[in-house]
JSON list of C-alpha atoms in Angstrom, two decimals:
[
{"chain": "C", "resi": 5, "resn": "MET", "atom": "CA", "xyz": [13.81, -3.20, 24.41]},
{"chain": "C", "resi": 6, "resn": "ARG", "atom": "CA", "xyz": [14.68, -6.66, 23.13]},
{"chain": "C", "resi": 7, "resn": "LEU", "atom": "CA", "xyz": [17.75, -6.98, 20.90]},
{"chain": "C", "resi": 8, "resn": "SER", "atom": "CA", "xyz": [15.63, -8.12, 17.94]},
{"chain": "C", "resi": 9, "resn": "SER", "atom": "CA", "xyz": [13.42, -5.04, 18.30]},
{"chain": "C", "resi": 10, "resn": "LEU", "atom": "CA", "xyz": [16.45, -2.78, 18.62]},
{"chain": "C", "resi": 11, "resn": "ALA", "atom": "CA", "xyz": [17.99, -4.30, 15.50]},
{"chain": "C", "resi": 12, "resn": "LEU", "atom": "CA", "xyz": [14.76, -3.71, 13.58]},
{"chain": "C", "resi": 13, "resn": "VAL", "atom": "CA", "xyz": [14.57, -0.06, 14.65]},
{"chain": "C", "resi": 14, "resn": "LEU", "atom": "CA", "xyz": [18.22, 0.55, 13.76]},
{"chain": "C", "resi": 15, "resn": "SER", "atom": "CA", "xyz": [17.68, -1.11, 10.40]},
{"chain": "C", "resi": 16, "resn": "VAL", "atom": "CA", "xyz": [14.68, 1.12, 9.67]},
{"chain": "C", "resi": 17, "resn": "LEU", "atom": "CA", "xyz": [16.48, 4.28, 10.77]},
{"chain": "C", "resi": 18, "resn": "GLY", "atom": "CA", "xyz": [19.54, 3.37, 8.77]},
{"chain": "C", "resi": 19, "resn": "GLY", "atom": "CA", "xyz": [17.39, 2.80, 5.70]},
{"chain": "C", "resi": 20, "resn": "ALA", "atom": "CA", "xyz": [15.03, 5.74, 6.15]},
{"chain": "C", "resi": 21, "resn": "LEU", "atom": "CA", "xyz": [16.01, 7.07, 2.74]},
{"chain": "C", "resi": 22, "resn": "ALA", "atom": "CA", "xyz": [16.07, 3.66, 1.03]},
{"chain": "C", "resi": 23, "resn": "GLN", "atom": "CA", "xyz": [13.38, 3.28, -1.59]},
{"chain": "C", "resi": 24, "resn": "ASP", "atom": "CA", "xyz": [12.43, 1.38, -4.71]},
{"chain": "C", "resi": 25, "resn": "THR", "atom": "CA", "xyz": [14.55, 2.28, -7.73]},
{"chain": "C", "resi": 26, "resn": "SER", "atom": "CA", "xyz": [13.97, -0.67, -10.08]},
{"chain": "C", "resi": 27, "resn": "LEU", "atom": "CA", "xyz": [10.72, -1.97, -11.57]},
{"chain": "C", "resi": 28, "resn": "VAL", "atom": "CA", "xyz": [12.37, -5.36, -12.03]},
{"chain": "C", "resi": 29, "resn": "GLU", "atom": "CA", "xyz": [13.26, -5.56, -8.33]},
{"chain": "C", "resi": 30, "resn": "VAL", "atom": "CA", "xyz": [9.77, -4.48, -7.24]},
{"chain": "C", "resi": 31, "resn": "LYS", "atom": "CA", "xyz": [8.15, -7.10, -9.46]},
{"chain": "C", "resi": 32, "resn": "ARG", "atom": "CA", "xyz": [10.54, -9.76, -8.11]},
{"chain": "C", "resi": 33, "resn": "ALA", "atom": "CA", "xyz": [9.70, -8.78, -4.53]},
{"chain": "C", "resi": 34, "resn": "PHE", "atom": "CA", "xyz": [5.96, -9.07, -5.29]},
{"chain": "C", "resi": 35, "resn": "ASP", "atom": "CA", "xyz": [6.45, -12.45, -6.94]},
{"chain": "C", "resi": 36, "resn": "ASP", "atom": "CA", "xyz": [8.64, -13.77, -4.11]},
{"chain": "C", "resi": 37, "resn": "ALA", "atom": "CA", "xyz": [5.99, -12.70, -1.57]},
{"chain": "C", "resi": 38, "resn": "LEU", "atom": "CA", "xyz": [3.26, -14.45, -3.63]},
{"chain": "C", "resi": 39, "resn": "ILE", "atom": "CA", "xyz": [1.29, -11.21, -3.85]},
{"chain": "C", "resi": 40, "resn": "PRO", "atom": "CA", "xyz": [-0.08, -11.40, -7.44]},
{"chain": "C", "resi": 41, "resn": "GLY", "atom": "CA", "xyz": [-1.75, -14.74, -6.75]},
{"chain": "C", "resi": 42, "resn": "ASN", "atom": "CA", "xyz": [-3.14, -13.56, -3.42]},
{"chain": "C", "resi": 43, "resn": "ILE", "atom": "CA", "xyz": [-4.71, -10.43, -4.93]},
{"chain": "C", "resi": 44, "resn": "SER", "atom": "CA", "xyz": [-5.84, -12.21, -8.12]},
{"chain": "C", "resi": 45, "resn": "LEU", "atom": "CA", "xyz": [-4.20, -9.56, -10.29]},
{"chain": "C", "resi": 46, "resn": "SER", "atom": "CA", "xyz": [-1.20, -9.54, -12.58]},
{"chain": "C", "resi": 47, "resn": "PHE", "atom": "CA", "xyz": [1.63, -7.26, -11.52]},
{"chain": "C", "resi": 48, "resn": "ASP", "atom": "CA", "xyz": [3.82, -5.78, -14.25]},
{"chain": "C", "resi": 49, "resn": "PRO", "atom": "CA", "xyz": [4.45, -2.23, -13.00]},
{"chain": "C", "resi": 50, "resn": "LYS", "atom": "CA", "xyz": [4.90, 0.67, -15.40]},
{"chain": "C", "resi": 51, "resn": "ALA", "atom": "CA", "xyz": [6.09, 3.10, -12.73]},
{"chain": "C", "resi": 52, "resn": "LEU", "atom": "CA", "xyz": [7.37, 3.17, -9.16]},
{"chain": "C", "resi": 53, "resn": "LEU", "atom": "CA", "xyz": [4.83, 4.00, -6.45]},
{"chain": "C", "resi": 54, "resn": "GLU", "atom": "CA", "xyz": [6.51, 5.80, -3.55]},
{"chain": "C", "resi": 55, "resn": "VAL", "atom": "CA", "xyz": [4.69, 5.49, -0.23]},
{"chain": "C", "resi": 56, "resn": "THR", "atom": "CA", "xyz": [6.07, 7.80, 2.45]},
{"chain": "C", "resi": 57, "resn": "PHE", "atom": "CA", "xyz": [5.26, 7.61, 6.16]},
{"chain": "C", "resi": 58, "resn": "PRO", "atom": "CA", "xyz": [5.90, 10.79, 8.17]},
{"chain": "C", "resi": 59, "resn": "GLN", "atom": "CA", "xyz": [7.64, 10.31, 11.52]},
{"chain": "C", "resi": 60, "resn": "PRO", "atom": "CA", "xyz": [7.12, 12.38, 14.68]},
{"chain": "C", "resi": 61, "resn": "ALA", "atom": "CA", "xyz": [10.90, 12.69, 15.00]},
{"chain": "C", "resi": 62, "resn": "GLY", "atom": "CA", "xyz": [13.47, 12.19, 12.28]},
{"chain": "C", "resi": 63, "resn": "ARG", "atom": "CA", "xyz": [13.21, 11.63, 8.58]},
{"chain": "C", "resi": 64, "resn": "PRO", "atom": "CA", "xyz": [10.11, 10.22, 6.90]},
{"chain": "C", "resi": 65, "resn": "ILE", "atom": "CA", "xyz": [10.28, 6.59, 5.79]},
{"chain": "C", "resi": 66, "resn": "ILE", "atom": "CA", "xyz": [9.87, 5.80, 2.09]},
{"chain": "C", "resi": 67, "resn": "LEU", "atom": "CA", "xyz": [8.91, 2.17, 1.59]},
{"chain": "C", "resi": 68, "resn": "LYS", "atom": "CA", "xyz": [11.14, -0.25, -0.24]},
{"chain": "C", "resi": 69, "resn": "ALA", "atom": "CA", "xyz": [9.18, -3.30, -1.39]},
{"chain": "C", "resi": 70, "resn": "GLY", "atom": "CA", "xyz": [9.29, -5.93, 1.34]},
{"chain": "C", "resi": 71, "resn": "VAL", "atom": "CA", "xyz": [10.74, -3.74, 4.11]},
{"chain": "C", "resi": 72, "resn": "GLN", "atom": "CA", "xyz": [9.66, -4.61, 7.65]},
{"chain": "C", "resi": 73, "resn": "LEU", "atom": "CA", "xyz": [8.61, -1.68, 9.83]},
{"chain": "C", "resi": 74, "resn": "PRO", "atom": "CA", "xyz": [7.67, -1.47, 13.51]},
{"chain": "C", "resi": 75, "resn": "ARG", "atom": "CA", "xyz": [3.99, -0.65, 13.95]},
{"chain": "C", "resi": 76, "resn": "ASN", "atom": "CA", "xyz": [4.74, 2.71, 15.58]},
{"chain": "C", "resi": 77, "resn": "ALA", "atom": "CA", "xyz": [6.39, 3.86, 12.33]},
{"chain": "C", "resi": 78, "resn": "THR", "atom": "CA", "xyz": [3.18, 3.34, 10.34]},
{"chain": "C", "resi": 79, "resn": "ALA", "atom": "CA", "xyz": [0.72, 5.75, 11.98]},
{"chain": "C", "resi": 80, "resn": "GLY", "atom": "CA", "xyz": [0.57, 7.82, 8.81]},
{"chain": "C", "resi": 81, "resn": "PRO", "atom": "CA", "xyz": [-1.34, 8.85, 6.93]},
{"chain": "C", "resi": 82, "resn": "PRO", "atom": "CA", "xyz": [1.17, 8.19, 4.16]},
{"chain": "C", "resi": 83, "resn": "THR", "atom": "CA", "xyz": [1.68, 10.29, 1.06]},
{"chain": "C", "resi": 84, "resn": "PHE", "atom": "CA", "xyz": [1.92, 8.86, -2.45]},
{"chain": "C", "resi": 85, "resn": "SER", "atom": "CA", "xyz": [4.23, 9.79, -5.32]},
{"chain": "C", "resi": 86, "resn": "VAL", "atom": "CA", "xyz": [5.01, 8.31, -8.72]},
{"chain": "C", "resi": 87, "resn": "VAL", "atom": "CA", "xyz": [8.32, 7.92, -10.54]},
{"chain": "C", "resi": 88, "resn": "GLY", "atom": "CA", "xyz": [7.81, 7.13, -14.21]},
{"chain": "C", "resi": 89, "resn": "SER", "atom": "CA", "xyz": [5.52, 7.96, -17.10]},
{"chain": "C", "resi": 90, "resn": "VAL", "atom": "CA", "xyz": [1.89, 7.00, -16.41]},
{"chain": "C", "resi": 91, "resn": "GLY", "atom": "CA", "xyz": [-0.10, 9.75, -18.08]},
{"chain": "C", "resi": 92, "resn": "ARG", "atom": "CA", "xyz": [-2.02, 12.56, -16.41]},
{"chain": "C", "resi": 93, "resn": "GLY", "atom": "CA", "xyz": [-4.52, 10.57, -14.36]},
{"chain": "C", "resi": 94, "resn": "PRO", "atom": "CA", "xyz": [-6.77, 10.48, -12.48]},
{"chain": "C", "resi": 95, "resn": "PHE", "atom": "CA", "xyz": [-5.58, 7.49, -10.46]},
{"chain": "C", "resi": 96, "resn": "VAL", "atom": "CA", "xyz": [-6.83, 5.15, -7.74]},
{"chain": "C", "resi": 97, "resn": "VAL", "atom": "CA", "xyz": [-4.68, 4.10, -4.77]},
{"chain": "C", "resi": 98, "resn": "ALA", "atom": "CA", "xyz": [-5.56, 1.07, -2.65]},
{"chain": "C", "resi": 99, "resn": "ALA", "atom": "CA", "xyz": [-3.94, -0.58, 0.37]},
{"chain": "C", "resi": 100, "resn": "VAL", "atom": "CA", "xyz": [-4.85, -4.02, 1.73]},
{"chain": "C", "resi": 101, "resn": "ASP", "atom": "CA", "xyz": [-3.69, -6.41, 4.45]},
{"chain": "C", "resi": 102, "resn": "LEU", "atom": "CA", "xyz": [-3.37, -9.86, 2.90]},
{"chain": "C", "resi": 103, "resn": "ASP", "atom": "CA", "xyz": [-2.77, -11.75, 6.15]},
{"chain": "C", "resi": 104, "resn": "ALA", "atom": "CA", "xyz": [-5.61, -11.09, 8.59]},
{"chain": "C", "resi": 105, "resn": "PRO", "atom": "CA", "xyz": [-5.87, -12.29, 11.25]},
{"chain": "C", "resi": 106, "resn": "THR", "atom": "CA", "xyz": [-2.58, -14.19, 10.75]},
{"chain": "C", "resi": 107, "resn": "PRO", "atom": "CA", "xyz": [-0.56, -15.28, 7.70]},
{"chain": "C", "resi": 108, "resn": "GLN", "atom": "CA", "xyz": [-1.36, -18.91, 8.57]},
{"chain": "C", "resi": 109, "resn": "ILE", "atom": "CA", "xyz": [-5.13, -18.37, 8.96]},
{"chain": "C", "resi": 110, "resn": "ARG", "atom": "CA", "xyz": [-6.23, -15.64, 6.55]},
{"chain": "C", "resi": 111, "resn": "THR", "atom": "CA", "xyz": [-9.96, -15.92, 7.24]},
{"chain": "C", "resi": 112, "resn": "SER", "atom": "CA", "xyz": [-10.58, -12.14, 7.47]},
{"chain": "C", "resi": 113, "resn": "ALA", "atom": "CA", "xyz": [-8.38, -11.11, 4.56]},
{"chain": "C", "resi": 114, "resn": "GLN", "atom": "CA", "xyz": [-8.26, -8.93, 2.76]},
{"chain": "C", "resi": 115, "resn": "ILE", "atom": "CA", "xyz": [-8.60, -5.95, 5.12]},
{"chain": "C", "resi": 116, "resn": "ARG", "atom": "CA", "xyz": [-9.03, -2.67, 3.27]},
{"chain": "C", "resi": 117, "resn": "HIS", "atom": "CA", "xyz": [-6.63, -0.11, 4.78]},
{"chain": "C", "resi": 118, "resn": "PHE", "atom": "CA", "xyz": [-7.07, 2.59, 2.16]},
{"chain": "C", "resi": 119, "resn": "LEU", "atom": "CA", "xyz": [-9.07, 3.18, -1.00]},
{"chain": "C", "resi": 120, "resn": "GLY", "atom": "CA", "xyz": [-9.17, 6.54, -2.72]},
{"chain": "C", "resi": 121, "resn": "GLY", "atom": "CA", "xyz": [-9.67, 7.88, -6.21]},
{"chain": "C", "resi": 122, "resn": "ASN", "atom": "CA", "xyz": [-9.38, 11.08, -8.20]},
{"chain": "C", "resi": 123, "resn": "PHE", "atom": "CA", "xyz": [-5.67, 11.34, -7.45]},
{"chain": "C", "resi": 124, "resn": "VAL", "atom": "CA", "xyz": [-3.86, 13.80, -9.70]},
{"chain": "C", "resi": 125, "resn": "PHE", "atom": "CA", "xyz": [-0.33, 15.16, -9.78]},
{"chain": "C", "resi": 126, "resn": "GLU", "atom": "CA", "xyz": [0.24, 18.11, -7.48]},
{"chain": "C", "resi": 127, "resn": "SER", "atom": "CA", "xyz": [3.33, 19.32, -9.34]},
{"chain": "C", "resi": 128, "resn": "ILE", "atom": "CA", "xyz": [5.55, 18.50, -12.30]},
{"chain": "C", "resi": 129, "resn": "ARG", "atom": "CA", "xyz": [8.59, 17.77, -10.14]},
{"chain": "C", "resi": 130, "resn": "THR", "atom": "CA", "xyz": [9.99, 14.23, -9.87]},
{"chain": "C", "resi": 131, "resn": "PRO", "atom": "CA", "xyz": [8.86, 12.23, -7.97]},
{"chain": "C", "resi": 132, "resn": "LEU", "atom": "CA", "xyz": [5.35, 13.33, -8.89]},
{"chain": "C", "resi": 133, "resn": "LEU", "atom": "CA", "xyz": [3.34, 13.87, -5.70]},
{"chain": "C", "resi": 134, "resn": "LEU", "atom": "CA", "xyz": [-0.25, 12.63, -5.87]},
{"chain": "C", "resi": 135, "resn": "THR", "atom": "CA", "xyz": [-3.13, 14.44, -4.19]},
{"chain": "C", "resi": 136, "resn": "ASN", "atom": "CA", "xyz": [-6.73, 13.27, -4.10]},
{"chain": "C", "resi": 137, "resn": "THR", "atom": "CA", "xyz": [-9.29, 15.87, -5.11]},
{"chain": "C", "resi": 138, "resn": "THR", "atom": "CA", "xyz": [-12.18, 14.05, -3.40]},
{"chain": "C", "resi": 139, "resn": "PRO", "atom": "CA", "xyz": [-12.47, 12.30, 0.00]},
{"chain": "C", "resi": 140, "resn": "ALA", "atom": "CA", "xyz": [-11.21, 8.72, 0.11]},
{"chain": "C", "resi": 141, "resn": "LEU", "atom": "CA", "xyz": [-13.77, 5.92, 0.13]},
{"chain": "C", "resi": 142, "resn": "SER", "atom": "CA", "xyz": [-11.78, 4.33, 2.97]},
{"chain": "C", "resi": 143, "resn": "GLU", "atom": "CA", "xyz": [-9.42, 6.58, 4.89]},
{"chain": "C", "resi": 144, "resn": "PHE", "atom": "CA", "xyz": [-6.04, 5.16, 5.92]},
{"chain": "C", "resi": 145, "resn": "ARG", "atom": "CA", "xyz": [-6.08, 2.75, 8.85]},
{"chain": "C", "resi": 146, "resn": "GLN", "atom": "CA", "xyz": [-2.85, 2.00, 10.69]},
{"chain": "C", "resi": 147, "resn": "PRO", "atom": "CA", "xyz": [-1.71, -1.64, 10.59]},
{"chain": "C", "resi": 148, "resn": "THR", "atom": "CA", "xyz": [-2.80, -3.52, 13.71]},
{"chain": "C", "resi": 149, "resn": "PRO", "atom": "CA", "xyz": [-1.70, -7.16, 13.51]},
{"chain": "C", "resi": 150, "resn": "PRO", "atom": "CA", "xyz": [-2.85, -9.11, 16.59]},
{"chain": "C", "resi": 151, "resn": "ALA", "atom": "CA", "xyz": [-0.50, -10.15, 19.37]},
{"chain": "C", "resi": 152, "resn": "GLY", "atom": "CA", "xyz": [1.36, -13.34, 18.55]},
{"chain": "C", "resi": 153, "resn": "SER", "atom": "CA", "xyz": [0.94, -13.00, 14.79]},
{"chain": "C", "resi": 154, "resn": "ASP", "atom": "CA", "xyz": [3.78, -13.18, 12.31]},
{"chain": "C", "resi": 155, "resn": "PRO", "atom": "CA", "xyz": [4.27, -9.99, 10.27]},
{"chain": "C", "resi": 156, "resn": "HIS", "atom": "CA", "xyz": [1.51, -9.17, 7.78]},
{"chain": "C", "resi": 157, "resn": "ARG", "atom": "CA", "xyz": [1.94, -8.06, 4.17]},
{"chain": "C", "resi": 158, "resn": "TYR", "atom": "CA", "xyz": [0.45, -4.59, 3.62]},
{"chain": "C", "resi": 159, "resn": "VAL", "atom": "CA", "xyz": [0.23, -3.93, -0.11]},
{"chain": "C", "resi": 160, "resn": "PHE", "atom": "CA", "xyz": [-0.19, -0.55, -1.82]},
{"chain": "C", "resi": 161, "resn": "LEU", "atom": "CA", "xyz": [-1.38, -0.47, -5.45]},
{"chain": "C", "resi": 162, "resn": "LEU", "atom": "CA", "xyz": [-1.75, 2.26, -8.07]},
{"chain": "C", "resi": 163, "resn": "PHE", "atom": "CA", "xyz": [-4.39, 1.99, -10.81]},
{"chain": "C", "resi": 164, "resn": "GLU", "atom": "CA", "xyz": [-5.48, 4.13, -13.72]},
{"chain": "C", "resi": 165, "resn": "GLN", "atom": "CA", "xyz": [-8.95, 5.31, -12.73]},
{"chain": "C", "resi": 166, "resn": "SER", "atom": "CA", "xyz": [-11.86, 4.01, -14.77]},
{"chain": "C", "resi": 167, "resn": "ARG", "atom": "CA", "xyz": [-14.97, 5.99, -15.68]},
{"chain": "C", "resi": 168, "resn": "ALA", "atom": "CA", "xyz": [-17.02, 3.65, -13.51]},
{"chain": "C", "resi": 169, "resn": "PHE", "atom": "CA", "xyz": [-15.06, 4.34, -10.31]},
{"chain": "C", "resi": 170, "resn": "ASN", "atom": "CA", "xyz": [-16.93, 7.48, -9.27]},
{"chain": "C", "resi": 171, "resn": "THR", "atom": "CA", "xyz": [-20.34, 5.87, -9.75]},
{"chain": "C", "resi": 172, "resn": "GLN", "atom": "CA", "xyz": [-19.60, 2.45, -8.21]},
{"chain": "C", "resi": 173, "resn": "THR", "atom": "CA", "xyz": [-21.68, 1.40, -5.20]},
{"chain": "C", "resi": 174, "resn": "LEU", "atom": "CA", "xyz": [-19.63, -1.56, -3.96]},
{"chain": "C", "resi": 175, "resn": "VAL", "atom": "CA", "xyz": [-17.61, 0.45, -1.41]},
{"chain": "C", "resi": 176, "resn": "ASN", "atom": "CA", "xyz": [-18.42, 3.55, 0.59]},
{"chain": "C", "resi": 177, "resn": "SER", "atom": "CA", "xyz": [-17.34, 5.03, 3.92]},
{"chain": "C", "resi": 178, "resn": "THR", "atom": "CA", "xyz": [-19.58, 2.62, 5.88]},
{"chain": "C", "resi": 179, "resn": "THR", "atom": "CA", "xyz": [-18.77, -0.61, 4.02]},
{"chain": "C", "resi": 180, "resn": "SER", "atom": "CA", "xyz": [-17.02, -3.28, 6.11]},
{"chain": "C", "resi": 181, "resn": "ILE", "atom": "CA", "xyz": [-13.27, -3.25, 5.57]},
{"chain": "C", "resi": 182, "resn": "ALA", "atom": "CA", "xyz": [-12.99, -7.02, 6.18]},
{"chain": "C", "resi": 183, "resn": "MET", "atom": "CA", "xyz": [-13.32, -9.76, 3.57]},
{"chain": "C", "resi": 184, "resn": "PHE", "atom": "CA", "xyz": [-12.46, -7.28, 0.82]},
{"chain": "C", "resi": 185, "resn": "SER", "atom": "CA", "xyz": [-10.98, -8.35, -2.51]},
{"chain": "C", "resi": 186, "resn": "ILE", "atom": "CA", "xyz": [-9.02, -5.72, -4.41]},
{"chain": "C", "resi": 187, "resn": "GLY", "atom": "CA", "xyz": [-8.92, -8.09, -7.38]},
{"chain": "C", "resi": 188, "resn": "ASN", "atom": "CA", "xyz": [-12.70, -8.46, -7.52]},
{"chain": "C", "resi": 189, "resn": "PHE", "atom": "CA", "xyz": [-13.19, -4.74, -6.95]},
{"chain": "C", "resi": 190, "resn": "ALA", "atom": "CA", "xyz": [-10.74, -3.83, -9.73]},
{"chain": "C", "resi": 191, "resn": "LYS", "atom": "CA", "xyz": [-12.50, -6.15, -12.16]},
{"chain": "C", "resi": 192, "resn": "ALA", "atom": "CA", "xyz": [-15.98, -4.92, -11.19]},
{"chain": "C", "resi": 193, "resn": "VAL", "atom": "CA", "xyz": [-15.20, -1.24, -11.77]},
{"chain": "C", "resi": 194, "resn": "GLY", "atom": "CA", "xyz": [-12.85, -1.70, -14.72]},
{"chain": "C", "resi": 195, "resn": "LEU", "atom": "CA", "xyz": [-9.58, -0.63, -13.11]},
{"chain": "C", "resi": 196, "resn": "GLY", "atom": "CA", "xyz": [-7.58, -3.26, -14.96]},
{"chain": "C", "resi": 197, "resn": "GLN", "atom": "CA", "xyz": [-4.21, -4.35, -13.61]},
{"chain": "C", "resi": 198, "resn": "PRO", "atom": "CA", "xyz": [-2.17, -2.17, -11.22]},
{"chain": "C", "resi": 199, "resn": "ILE", "atom": "CA", "xyz": [0.41, 0.08, -12.88]},
{"chain": "C", "resi": 200, "resn": "GLY", "atom": "CA", "xyz": [2.52, 0.46, -9.75]},
{"chain": "C", "resi": 201, "resn": "GLY", "atom": "CA", "xyz": [2.85, -0.82, -6.22]},
{"chain": "C", "resi": 202, "resn": "THR", "atom": "CA", "xyz": [4.94, -1.57, -3.18]},
{"chain": "C", "resi": 203, "resn": "PHE", "atom": "CA", "xyz": [4.46, -3.33, 0.15]},
{"chain": "C", "resi": 204, "resn": "MET", "atom": "CA", "xyz": [5.69, -3.54, 3.72]},
{"chain": "C", "resi": 205, "resn": "LEU", "atom": "CA", "xyz": [5.72, -6.11, 6.49]},
{"chain": "C", "resi": 206, "resn": "VAL", "atom": "CA", "xyz": [4.39, -5.10, 9.91]},
{"chain": "C", "resi": 207, "resn": "GLY", "atom": "CA", "xyz": [4.18, -7.30, 12.99]},
{"chain": "C", "resi": 208, "resn": "PRO", "atom": "CA", "xyz": [2.59, -6.68, 16.40]},
{"chain": "C", "resi": 209, "resn": "PRO", "atom": "CA", "xyz": [4.54, -4.67, 18.98]},
{"chain": "C", "resi": 210, "resn": "PRO", "atom": "CA", "xyz": [6.95, -6.80, 21.03]},
{"chain": "C", "resi": 211, "resn": "ALA", "atom": "CA", "xyz": [5.51, -8.16, 24.26]}
]
């Protein structure tokens, strides 16, 4: 294993319990990564979205906005929780890759890595675990940046679900995941602006 790869793994393991604790810091991380402009949506979060990746050995990894993970830590599927007051739901969760095929040439972006609705709170404990009561429109797909690419930004967003979501026909289980626009989709079905979010960086496995 190369030293850079070893350092990344040790950093991830050391920060396995690190997570977002400040809305101000999450918003700053989104702004610094130019995410609002790239998704064509404003980002002023009302609550923290916790995205947790189970691991085959060791503790699960809870994302902190902007953390870089090795691809083998992102097999998922992740679970979603909320910290903060956002009402009773239902909610929509989306995940997109903003940098396909590479951050320098984003001709396939966005890639839809998850899109599901009818999420409700499973319990009243904090953080509030979300569970979807219907199948996802797009089940979770593990990040797969191509060899030689710089790390991609994988963004997770939480929306209040609109009445139009369950009757929309723009996306279904057979719709292409490439050339997706979460901003256009949100506008078309009346989701409004995201109320929470986080993101991670994932690069290809070392050669």
